Amino acid sequence: MVFNESEKAERNYLTCILKAIRAAIESADVSVKERVQTLDEQKRYLWENKDIDPHEVRSVRENILNIYAIGESVIARKERLGRMLDTPYFGRIDFRENRPESKIVPVYIGVHTFHDLHTRTNLIYDWRAPLASMYYDCELGPAAYSSPAGEVTGEISLKRQYRVRNSRMEYMIESSVTVHDDLLQRELSANADDKMRNIVATIQREQNRIIRDGEAQTLIIQGVAGSGKTSIALHRVAYLLYTYKDTLSSKEILIISPNKVFADYISNVLPELGEETVPETGMAEVLSGVLNNKYKYQTFFEQVAELLEKPAPGFAERIACKSTLEFAASLDRFILHIEQNCFCPVDLKIRHITIPHEYIGEQFRRFHRMAVRERFEPMAEMIAEELKIKYGITTTTAERNFLKQEVRGMFAGNNDLQLYKAFFEWIGKPEMFKMRRGHTLEYSDLAPLAYLRIALDGIKPNAKVKHLLIDEMQDYSPVQYRVIQKLFPCRKTLLGDAGQSVNPYGSSTAEMIRQAFAGSKVMKLCKSYRSTFEITAFAQQIRPNDELEPVARHGEKPQILKFRTPEAEIDGIARLIADFRKSDCKSLGIVCKTESQAVELCEQLNDPDLFFLSNRSSAFAQGAIITFAHMAKGLEFDEVIIPHATAHNYLSEMDRGMLYVAATRAMHQLTLTCTGEATALHLVPATT
């Protein structure tokens, strides 16, 4: 007999589960109050008995710390239970192990585990539990999962999916496949929230494989636009925190994200999954930190903006030069050249003793396992030791400092910037380095300079970070990845889409990234879930991708609205905004090509309720937003308007990338507006 065979029985069971969860919350409340009371009593005891034995004081303090720790875990459990009241579970499988006398066990799956203390059984299993993996990977019939004790085989006789919201079951679906298309379509048809949400109820088989991969040292996720790669990567982080809870904490994971807005946009996912938010930083911050934040530098936003608007002569060529594997190899050869040719020992004199340059050169070579500038202090100590052994001279601190300073002075590479400039002379391309006005580095010079510094100073890796997640991986160069590998020799998850590069001169392919990380594994996400079939087809005309599989969710075809005058176009955009505000949609993205165009349009619209998202913004907002393509990467909106989609504004291959990024932000509706001739980039195949 099937447990809870009918939908009515399932609804009654949900009521029982909710009652049990509320009872557990009440029990947690009582437990917390009891511990607070006990803490007060213990503290009062210490205060009123100041003359007690020190051993007893230590014992009472340890007891206070234990009570506090237990109280914190009870509070955390209560918070998890509170979140479960809205949606206790979303799926169920009935599984019977291949063992004699084993019975069919109904396994309900939710965001968190719910353990019944009275029956000592799990009423709900965490989606990350090994047993729950079958819900995503297996159909009805033979099934298996990996447990700590080995592989467990058996058979799934039933699979159900539920939509539970606000403690109420909206519907139940009998399913024989991973996630029923009806459920997936309903979830995908929903409007976009102001933050990215967890997708545990609709994780697909290919996504689940990525989430649960525990073998790859470096996992590279190449995902098409709208494939959910960022969400999958965050669910992977949650899975790793659950699976390796004894050896990995949220503080030991670091995310390198494209900007602060995107970091805010994804900030809900991990807390919804019961995990703490992990630290986040940007690539430029990491690189500048290596250089002790000594230099002013052009930001990545500024680099892209200049390329799109008025690039200086040779600017694109300089970026392209520094974004190749050959450039990284040349930098390595130069570092070897420096080590072999830039240390010029001379005779040194301490008191009446002359230290010959041959001996100093021998000591330099003796410490060859150390970075060049790491050697100077141990060399000075070795010379001082030799003076004591051979001549009986005990050097003073001042003399040892003198030795170190003199030895350092024999190296002709102590100024990083001069050395970096010399590198371009060495490779015969002095024109490839150009300092900007105000003694500012170009963005493309930040990583090579940091790499040079690491190689010469021997900067120690960051041992605190045990897992590194890098989003928008295509926007980073091979040298940047060399720096990352030096700083973070830990496990990594990288994700991105070569088709969404905002800078074709400085981007990396998945293959280039794979070469940068030995033993890396590339996994692809080819199905696009974000946009309707019609929007995806339109985007495919802008930048074709033979691997992309559109989801079969239909909607309105994208529109191109042509206006006679710029003023009429502004009025048309204002009407589109007004229509959006009357609709049920929650988010509208007005995505311009550049930030300067977005600023100008925002002023022209003069709409106080329009939120402007700039490269200095730090938070995502709901409603109508105006921004630009580079800033919009990774975000999604119910509707998207692309203004000024003219043949003049969207013309180059770089413009094509911006148009593609803007178009693929739309979930349900896409509109392009223009004054005069519309761009033809959506009609002409992309050049290879």
XYZ file of C-alpha atoms in Angstrom:
688
model
C 0.000 0.000 0.000
C 1.296 3.481 -0.946
C 1.869 5.901 1.931
C -0.387 8.962 1.420
C -1.721 7.626 -1.853
C -4.178 10.420 -2.665
C -3.686 14.184 -2.884
C -6.108 14.594 0.036
C -3.925 12.315 2.162
C -0.863 14.357 1.152
C -2.557 17.583 2.213
C -3.454 16.048 5.573
C 0.131 14.841 5.958
C 1.404 18.371 5.244
C -0.812 19.634 8.059
C 0.734 17.045 10.415
C 4.260 18.007 9.366
C 3.539 21.697 9.911
C 2.134 20.906 13.348
C 5.289 18.942 14.202
C 7.515 21.804 12.992
C 5.585 24.345 15.084
C 5.910 22.049 18.098
C 9.661 21.828 17.487
C 9.852 25.642 17.316
C 7.995 25.934 20.632
C 10.356 23.364 22.143
C 13.342 25.356 20.877
C 11.862 28.505 22.447
C 11.587 26.766 25.811
C 15.133 25.436 25.482
C 16.526 28.883 24.711
C 14.704 30.441 27.679
C 16.018 27.715 29.980
C 19.581 28.294 28.821
C 19.273 32.066 29.202
C 18.050 31.510 32.758
C 20.911 29.094 33.495
C 23.444 31.556 32.084
C 22.100 34.323 34.320
C 22.341 32.026 37.344
C 25.928 31.014 36.539
C 27.010 34.627 35.996
C 25.293 35.692 39.228
C 27.081 32.876 41.083
C 30.469 34.119 39.865
C 29.621 37.705 40.782
C 28.390 36.866 44.284
C 31.215 34.427 45.092
C 34.421 36.231 44.199
C 36.493 34.277 46.724
C 35.822 30.809 45.324
C 38.630 28.509 44.268
C 40.251 29.416 40.864
C 39.635 25.868 39.629
C 35.921 26.284 40.309
C 35.928 29.664 38.544
C 37.474 28.014 35.472
C 34.906 25.214 35.618
C 31.967 27.631 35.844
C 33.320 29.731 32.959
C 33.716 26.629 30.778
C 30.166 25.658 31.647
C 28.950 29.140 30.626
C 30.722 28.829 27.258
C 29.193 25.384 26.677
C 25.703 26.623 27.498
C 26.224 29.589 25.185
C 27.381 27.355 22.305
C 24.424 24.977 22.751
C 22.076 27.953 22.912
C 23.441 29.289 19.613
C 22.865 25.925 17.901
C 19.294 25.808 19.258
C 18.644 29.336 17.925
C 20.054 28.331 14.515
C 17.779 25.258 14.485
C 14.795 27.435 15.371
C 15.593 29.780 12.466
C 15.803 26.838 10.063
C 12.495 25.487 11.322
C 10.926 28.923 10.876
C 12.003 28.989 7.234
C 10.585 25.480 6.742
C 7.079 26.569 7.708
C 6.642 28.302 4.345
C 7.844 25.338 2.238
C 8.640 22.225 4.301
C 9.372 20.072 1.249
C 9.042 20.057 -2.531
C 9.539 16.443 -3.569
C 9.181 12.811 -2.628
C 10.532 9.463 -3.772
C 9.530 6.017 -2.508
C 12.670 3.867 -2.343
C 13.255 0.237 -1.483
C 16.795 -1.054 -0.976
C 17.966 -4.282 -2.575
C 18.177 -6.091 0.750
C 16.129 -8.978 2.130
C 13.097 -7.850 4.126
C 13.700 -4.159 3.309
C 10.540 -2.076 2.991
C 9.492 0.771 0.738
C 10.426 4.035 2.470
C 8.803 7.376 1.511
C 11.546 10.032 1.376
C 10.296 13.641 1.531
C 12.879 16.179 0.318
C 13.146 19.833 1.319
C 15.668 22.617 1.770
C 16.518 21.392 5.287
C 16.380 18.174 7.283
C 13.590 17.777 9.828
C 14.327 15.110 12.407
C 11.504 13.966 14.674
C 13.018 13.620 18.149
C 10.117 11.459 19.361
C 10.266 8.794 16.642
C 13.982 9.377 15.992
C 13.415 9.414 12.260
C 13.940 11.928 9.462
C 10.565 13.191 8.295
C 12.233 15.457 5.716
C 15.648 15.019 4.108
C 17.957 17.861 3.128
C 18.205 18.138 -0.687
C 21.989 17.753 -0.344
C 21.794 14.398 1.462
C 23.180 11.438 -0.555
C 19.769 9.739 -0.483
C 18.109 12.848 -1.995
C 20.411 12.778 -5.028
C 18.138 10.099 -6.551
C 15.304 12.630 -6.759
C 17.329 14.602 -9.308
C 19.202 11.789 -11.060
C 16.865 8.811 -11.284
C 13.547 7.911 -12.890
C 11.109 5.216 -11.740
C 12.787 1.823 -11.580
C 16.335 0.798 -10.609
C 18.207 3.501 -8.714
C 21.309 3.983 -6.598
C 23.103 6.566 -4.504
C 26.546 6.881 -2.931
C 26.623 6.766 0.852
C 29.615 6.979 3.229
C 29.392 3.186 3.516
C 29.418 2.667 -0.267
C 26.861 2.464 -3.076
C 23.289 1.650 -2.095
C 21.106 0.119 -4.813
C 17.369 -0.340 -4.940
C 14.243 0.731 -6.770
C 12.139 3.899 -6.929
C 8.453 3.028 -7.125
C 6.994 6.552 -6.850
C 8.094 10.121 -7.494
C 6.097 13.238 -6.658
C 6.643 16.953 -6.875
C 4.819 19.551 -4.817
C 4.343 23.274 -4.910
C 3.989 24.372 -1.273
C 3.873 28.103 -0.540
C 2.851 29.885 2.652
C 2.253 26.489 4.347
C -0.304 25.546 1.687
C -0.052 22.893 -1.018
C -0.939 24.552 -4.331
C -0.602 21.383 -6.394
C 0.967 17.928 -6.567
C 2.405 16.246 -9.673
C 3.071 12.552 -10.221
C 6.334 12.277 -12.113
C 8.458 9.590 -13.711
C 11.284 11.890 -14.815
C 13.734 14.175 -13.012
C 11.671 17.338 -12.722
C 8.314 17.364 -14.480
C 8.068 19.870 -17.345
C 4.804 21.270 -15.945
C 6.475 22.210 -12.670
C 9.535 23.604 -14.416
C 7.392 25.679 -16.791
C 5.353 27.107 -13.920
C 8.512 28.074 -12.024
C 10.136 29.601 -15.113
C 6.981 31.566 -15.937
C 7.062 33.278 -12.559
C 8.206 36.893 -12.330
C 11.755 37.817 -11.343
C 12.361 38.734 -7.714
C 14.680 41.512 -6.597
C 17.237 38.862 -5.624
C 18.321 35.520 -6.996
C 16.466 32.650 -5.266
C 17.277 29.033 -4.564
C 16.195 26.568 -7.250
C 16.317 23.306 -5.274
C 12.850 22.271 -6.493
C 13.814 22.438 -10.180
C 17.459 21.361 -10.325
C 18.014 19.347 -13.500
C 20.126 16.216 -13.852
C 23.035 17.916 -15.625
C 22.987 20.710 -13.035
C 22.948 18.205 -10.180
C 26.105 16.543 -11.502
C 27.918 19.872 -11.289
C 26.583 20.676 -7.822
C 27.672 17.332 -6.353
C 31.047 16.964 -8.083
C 33.544 16.369 -5.289
C 36.518 15.155 -7.313
C 37.624 18.049 -9.522
C 40.424 20.227 -8.136
C 39.237 22.956 -10.488
C 35.734 22.730 -11.947
C 35.103 24.949 -14.981
C 31.416 25.523 -15.783
C 30.855 26.741 -19.338
C 27.197 27.728 -19.430
C 25.135 29.467 -22.087
C 23.179 32.617 -21.229
C 20.273 31.773 -18.908
C 21.532 28.283 -18.050
C 21.568 29.060 -14.325
C 25.330 28.684 -13.946
C 25.703 31.248 -11.143
C 22.795 29.765 -9.208
C 24.205 26.270 -9.730
C 27.631 27.411 -8.517
C 26.075 28.839 -5.329
C 24.117 25.616 -4.761
C 27.427 23.817 -5.226
C 28.904 25.965 -2.440
C 25.945 25.036 -0.203
C 26.440 21.352 -1.057
C 30.164 21.500 -0.231
C 29.440 23.232 3.096
C 26.918 20.496 3.946
C 29.059 17.565 2.799
C 32.343 18.766 4.292
C 30.934 20.558 7.312
C 33.736 19.257 9.567
C 36.534 20.647 7.389
C 34.993 23.584 5.508
C 33.192 26.701 6.759
C 31.593 29.620 4.933
C 34.466 31.895 6.046
C 36.886 29.648 4.166
C 35.159 30.184 0.811
C 35.781 33.286 -1.292
C 33.775 34.564 -4.280
C 35.395 36.775 -6.912
C 32.383 38.519 -8.444
C 32.132 41.126 -11.238
C 30.751 43.965 -9.079
C 29.063 44.863 -5.780
C 25.567 44.947 -7.302
C 25.908 41.384 -8.526
C 27.216 40.360 -5.096
C 24.076 41.893 -3.554
C 21.850 40.250 -6.199
C 23.080 36.749 -5.247
C 23.249 37.432 -1.493
C 19.926 35.673 -0.727
C 20.780 32.248 -2.115
C 23.059 30.811 0.576
C 21.009 32.115 3.553
C 17.874 30.581 1.958
C 19.759 27.282 1.835
C 20.640 27.554 5.511
C 24.255 28.653 5.042
C 26.025 31.847 5.999
C 26.942 34.322 3.259
C 30.513 33.833 2.102
C 33.093 36.634 1.678
C 33.204 38.387 -1.693
C 35.763 40.516 -3.507
C 36.686 41.699 -7.009
C 39.604 40.742 -9.248
C 41.045 44.267 -9.228
C 40.977 44.348 -5.417
C 42.899 41.066 -5.287
C 45.539 42.281 -7.754
C 45.919 45.704 -6.156
C 46.279 44.014 -2.763
C 49.308 42.081 -4.052
C 50.840 45.456 -4.935
C 50.035 46.807 -1.444
C 47.452 49.152 -3.049
C 50.405 51.286 -4.126
C 49.228 52.235 -7.605
C 46.278 54.059 -9.058
C 44.717 51.985 -11.793
C 42.037 52.059 -14.444
C 39.058 49.855 -13.505
C 37.665 47.119 -15.728
C 34.501 49.224 -16.163
C 36.612 52.158 -17.340
C 38.538 49.921 -19.728
C 35.358 48.600 -21.360
C 33.808 52.077 -21.496
C 36.858 53.481 -23.296
C 36.861 50.614 -25.806
C 33.191 51.281 -26.588
C 33.413 55.054 -26.808
C 36.746 56.672 -27.735
C 39.666 54.285 -27.356
C 43.112 55.908 -27.421
C 45.421 54.845 -30.280
C 46.900 51.409 -29.599
C 44.687 50.815 -26.540
C 42.934 47.693 -27.872
C 46.249 46.336 -29.182
C 47.867 46.729 -25.742
C 45.004 44.848 -24.070
C 45.080 42.069 -26.661
C 48.859 41.698 -26.301
C 48.590 41.133 -22.536
C 45.704 38.665 -22.779
C 47.424 35.733 -24.465
C 49.064 32.554 -23.235
C 52.236 33.606 -25.088
C 52.408 36.854 -23.103
C 52.216 34.879 -19.855
C 54.982 32.561 -21.096
C 57.143 35.584 -22.023
C 56.693 36.964 -18.526
C 57.931 33.667 -17.067
C 61.006 33.747 -19.340
C 61.718 37.337 -18.292
C 61.549 36.402 -14.611
C 64.129 33.657 -15.272
C 66.265 36.185 -17.170
C 66.116 38.569 -14.203
C 67.244 35.863 -11.806
C 70.170 34.902 -14.032
C 71.330 38.362 -15.090
C 70.164 41.094 -12.740
C 72.131 40.247 -9.595
C 75.601 41.802 -9.848
C 77.670 41.033 -6.711
C 80.501 43.364 -5.649
C 83.074 43.176 -2.851
C 81.788 44.200 0.597
C 83.769 45.446 3.555
C 82.818 44.897 7.210
C 85.303 46.478 9.618
C 88.693 45.332 8.290
C 87.358 42.264 6.436
C 86.612 42.259 2.698
C 83.888 39.850 1.559
C 84.649 38.916 -2.059
C 81.955 39.239 -4.708
C 82.481 35.605 -5.734
C 81.356 34.471 -2.287
C 78.284 36.737 -2.398
C 77.338 35.398 -5.831
C 77.735 31.853 -4.517
C 75.318 32.621 -1.663
C 72.795 34.089 -4.127
C 72.836 30.844 -6.099
C 72.751 28.767 -2.899
C 69.247 30.054 -2.085
C 67.931 29.351 -5.610
C 64.806 27.688 -4.232
C 63.675 31.038 -2.829
C 62.271 33.994 -4.762
C 64.989 36.495 -5.686
C 64.067 39.242 -3.210
C 63.459 36.675 -0.473
C 67.132 35.708 -0.550
C 68.679 38.944 0.683
C 68.014 38.489 4.407
C 69.236 34.852 4.646
C 72.262 35.831 2.523
C 73.130 38.589 4.994
C 72.709 36.160 7.896
C 74.943 33.597 6.175
C 77.664 36.194 5.583
C 77.441 37.268 9.242
C 77.725 33.619 10.327
C 80.801 33.155 8.090
C 82.437 36.245 9.647
C 81.931 34.798 13.111
C 83.236 31.325 12.219
C 86.223 32.428 10.122
C 87.279 35.680 11.792
C 85.601 35.590 15.220
C 83.651 38.768 14.427
C 80.207 39.055 15.984
C 78.271 41.485 13.802
C 75.947 44.030 15.377
C 72.325 44.488 14.355
C 73.326 47.634 12.481
C 76.028 45.722 10.589
C 73.617 42.951 9.635
C 71.118 45.540 8.393
C 73.958 47.139 6.419
C 74.797 43.765 4.873
C 71.154 43.161 3.891
C 70.865 46.656 2.385
C 74.083 46.287 0.411
C 73.132 42.837 -0.896
C 69.697 44.150 -1.946
C 71.418 47.009 -3.755
C 73.285 44.516 -5.925
C 69.986 43.470 -7.497
C 68.921 45.680 -10.383
C 65.242 44.833 -10.068
C 63.968 46.391 -6.866
C 61.610 48.854 -8.542
C 58.609 46.873 -9.795
C 57.394 49.474 -12.244
C 60.823 50.074 -13.810
C 61.333 46.335 -14.094
C 57.917 45.883 -15.717
C 58.712 48.625 -18.219
C 62.049 46.913 -18.925
C 60.146 43.714 -19.713
C 58.536 45.331 -22.762
C 61.948 46.560 -23.922
C 63.231 42.990 -23.462
C 60.490 41.472 -25.674
C 60.985 44.241 -28.249
C 57.557 45.846 -27.732
C 58.127 49.033 -25.681
C 54.951 50.554 -27.173
C 52.845 47.945 -25.336
C 53.309 49.749 -21.994
C 51.762 53.156 -21.501
C 51.166 54.928 -18.202
C 47.949 56.953 -18.132
C 47.524 60.525 -17.002
C 47.927 60.976 -13.254
C 50.452 58.121 -13.010
C 47.616 55.592 -13.478
C 48.094 52.026 -14.662
C 45.955 50.593 -17.419
C 43.758 47.766 -16.118
C 45.535 45.232 -18.328
C 48.855 46.036 -16.597
C 47.611 45.320 -13.075
C 47.835 41.512 -13.293
C 51.259 41.243 -15.017
C 52.738 43.686 -12.506
C 51.232 41.686 -9.614
C 52.556 38.443 -11.135
C 56.043 39.944 -11.364
C 55.845 41.048 -7.743
C 54.761 37.583 -6.558
C 57.555 35.902 -8.526
C 60.258 38.196 -7.120
C 58.979 38.574 -3.543
C 57.690 35.030 -3.041
C 54.362 36.154 -1.583
C 52.841 33.328 0.448
C 49.537 31.743 -0.712
C 46.306 32.498 1.147
C 45.898 29.371 3.279
C 42.623 30.622 4.812
C 40.690 30.188 1.552
C 39.860 26.521 0.954
C 37.503 26.999 -2.001
C 37.485 29.820 -4.524
C 34.523 30.641 -6.778
C 35.102 32.909 -9.795
C 32.151 34.234 -11.780
C 32.300 35.707 -15.312
C 35.475 33.674 -15.904
C 35.682 34.711 -19.575
C 36.525 38.295 -18.590
C 39.871 37.406 -17.023
C 43.192 36.916 -18.816
C 45.712 34.045 -18.544
C 48.047 36.232 -16.456
C 45.213 37.025 -14.043
C 44.655 33.288 -13.670
C 48.378 32.780 -13.048
C 48.146 35.257 -10.178
C 45.030 33.526 -8.817
C 46.744 30.133 -8.920
C 49.732 31.521 -6.982
C 47.542 33.186 -4.347
C 44.870 30.497 -4.012
C 46.214 26.956 -4.546
C 42.906 25.561 -3.254
C 39.936 23.889 -4.965
C 38.104 26.167 -7.351
C 34.825 26.546 -9.198
C 34.923 28.837 -12.239
C 31.897 29.745 -14.308
C 31.040 31.878 -17.268
C 30.118 32.043 -20.925
C 32.560 32.870 -23.722
C 29.595 34.333 -25.630
C 29.052 36.999 -22.984
C 32.476 38.613 -22.946
C 32.240 42.397 -22.687
C 35.831 42.796 -23.867
C 36.805 40.637 -26.869
C 40.423 41.869 -26.657
C 41.032 40.593 -23.143
C 38.814 37.543 -22.668
C 39.640 33.866 -22.153
C 38.008 30.743 -23.539
C 37.196 27.711 -21.392
C 40.133 25.931 -23.063
C 42.567 28.747 -22.154
C 41.343 28.618 -18.563
C 41.680 24.823 -18.506
C 45.327 25.173 -19.529
C 45.912 27.607 -16.667
C 44.763 25.061 -14.062
C 46.340 21.609 -14.169
C 43.884 18.775 -13.620
C 40.840 20.964 -14.252
C 37.512 19.584 -15.432
C 35.176 21.338 -17.873
C 31.421 20.773 -17.587
C 28.870 22.385 -19.899
C 25.387 23.732 -19.316
C 23.746 24.052 -22.727
C 20.051 24.461 -21.896
C 18.839 28.031 -21.510
C 15.996 28.463 -18.999
C 15.780 32.231 -18.487
C 14.236 33.567 -21.677
C 11.234 32.502 -23.729
C 11.848 30.558 -26.931
C 11.209 33.714 -28.969
C 13.709 35.868 -27.037
C 16.325 33.108 -27.183
C 15.835 32.783 -30.949
C 16.321 36.548 -31.322
C 19.523 36.447 -29.235
C 20.768 33.484 -31.271
C 20.591 35.680 -34.377
C 22.864 38.209 -32.667
C 25.452 35.665 -31.520
C 24.760 32.093 -32.705
C 25.690 29.210 -30.418
C 25.163 25.742 -31.858
C 25.328 24.172 -28.387
C 22.488 26.235 -26.916
C 19.192 24.401 -26.313
C 16.233 26.756 -25.756
C 13.557 25.813 -23.252
C 10.120 25.230 -24.794
C 8.436 28.187 -23.069
C 6.729 30.555 -25.462
C 5.845 34.221 -25.240
C 5.676 37.411 -27.294
C 8.193 37.973 -30.058
C 10.763 40.723 -29.405
C 9.761 44.066 -30.906
C 11.842 46.741 -32.634
C 10.069 50.097 -32.293
C 11.228 52.786 -34.733
C 10.695 56.488 -34.065
C 11.079 59.558 -36.262
C 12.856 61.766 -33.699
C 14.944 61.256 -30.528
C 12.205 63.031 -28.560
C 9.618 60.567 -29.846
C 11.852 57.673 -28.813
C 12.123 59.057 -25.264
C 8.328 59.406 -25.129
C 7.978 55.827 -26.422
C 10.286 54.482 -23.709
C 8.313 56.436 -21.082
C 5.093 54.777 -22.333
C 6.730 51.332 -22.106
C 7.710 52.101 -18.505
C 4.134 53.175 -17.732
C 2.782 49.951 -19.270
C 5.209 47.928 -17.162
C 3.989 49.606 -13.974
C 0.416 48.653 -14.816
C 1.361 45.018 -15.422
C 1.993 42.156 -13.006
C 5.706 42.151 -13.814
C 8.111 43.001 -11.009
C 11.269 44.047 -12.833
C 12.112 46.104 -15.907
C 15.662 46.580 -17.144
C 16.361 49.481 -19.500
C 19.774 48.384 -20.738
C 21.874 50.883 -22.695
C 25.144 50.110 -24.461
C 27.321 52.335 -22.249
C 27.073 54.000 -18.865
C 27.255 57.489 -20.403
C 24.246 56.668 -22.626
C 22.385 55.378 -19.554
C 23.143 58.604 -17.630
C 21.890 60.741 -20.529
C 18.713 58.687 -20.983
C 17.992 58.797 -17.251
C 18.175 62.607 -17.344
C 15.940 62.750 -20.410
C 13.275 60.481 -18.908
C 13.298 62.514 -15.677
C 11.430 59.767 -13.825
C 11.903 59.952 -10.017
C 10.887 56.293 -9.607
C 13.475 55.052 -12.097
C 16.469 53.492 -10.329
C 19.867 54.134 -11.934
C 22.372 51.303 -11.604
C 25.913 52.631 -12.068
C 29.318 50.990 -11.720
C 29.513 52.601 -8.264
C 26.208 51.114 -7.064
C 26.332 48.466 -4.357
C 22.751 47.142 -4.243
C 20.199 45.745 -6.663
C 16.705 47.245 -6.668
C 13.255 46.075 -7.664
C 11.039 47.853 -10.177
C 12.200 49.840 -13.210
C 15.979 50.055 -13.511
C 18.154 51.841 -16.038
C 21.693 50.569 -16.511
C 24.157 49.460 -19.188
C 25.125 46.085 -20.659
C 28.351 45.557 -18.712
C 26.590 46.256 -15.416
C 23.611 44.065 -16.324
C 25.668 40.897 -16.776
C 24.389 38.107 -14.548
C 21.128 39.931 -13.793
C 17.684 39.088 -15.149
C 14.465 41.069 -15.597
C 10.861 40.242 -16.499
C 11.077 42.827 -19.282
C 14.013 44.472 -21.031
C 14.117 47.619 -23.157
C 17.226 48.246 -25.269
C 17.241 51.953 -26.255
C 19.145 53.506 -29.167
C 19.367 50.179 -31.041
C 20.470 51.923 -34.210
C 22.835 50.809 -36.953
C 25.227 53.555 -35.844
C 25.173 52.672 -32.114
C 25.369 48.890 -32.514
C 27.826 48.315 -35.326
C 31.092 46.618 -34.256
C 31.776 43.113 -32.979
C 32.185 44.524 -29.474
C 28.788 46.199 -29.873
C 27.406 42.787 -30.856
C 28.554 41.402 -27.506
C 26.831 44.240 -25.658
C 23.601 43.740 -27.608
C 23.691 40.013 -26.886
C 24.229 40.545 -23.150
C 21.374 43.096 -23.034
C 18.933 40.877 -24.957
C 19.633 37.776 -22.860
C 18.686 39.590 -19.626
C 14.987 39.373 -20.613
C 12.799 36.596 -19.227
C 9.381 37.322 -20.761
C 9.477 40.412 -22.957
C 12.114 42.228 -25.035
C 11.748 45.557 -26.839
C 14.360 47.470 -28.839
C 13.838 51.158 -29.658
C 15.636 53.332 -32.186
C 15.481 56.597 -34.063
C 16.148 55.964 -37.729
C 17.750 52.824 -39.101
C 17.757 49.851 -36.716
C 20.875 47.778 -36.080
C 21.323 44.754 -38.318
C 23.411 42.796 -35.808
C 20.440 40.537 -35.113
C 20.181 39.721 -38.808
C 23.812 39.273 -39.850
C 25.679 36.159 -38.614
C 28.549 36.907 -36.243
C 31.995 36.802 -37.794
C 34.269 33.984 -36.666
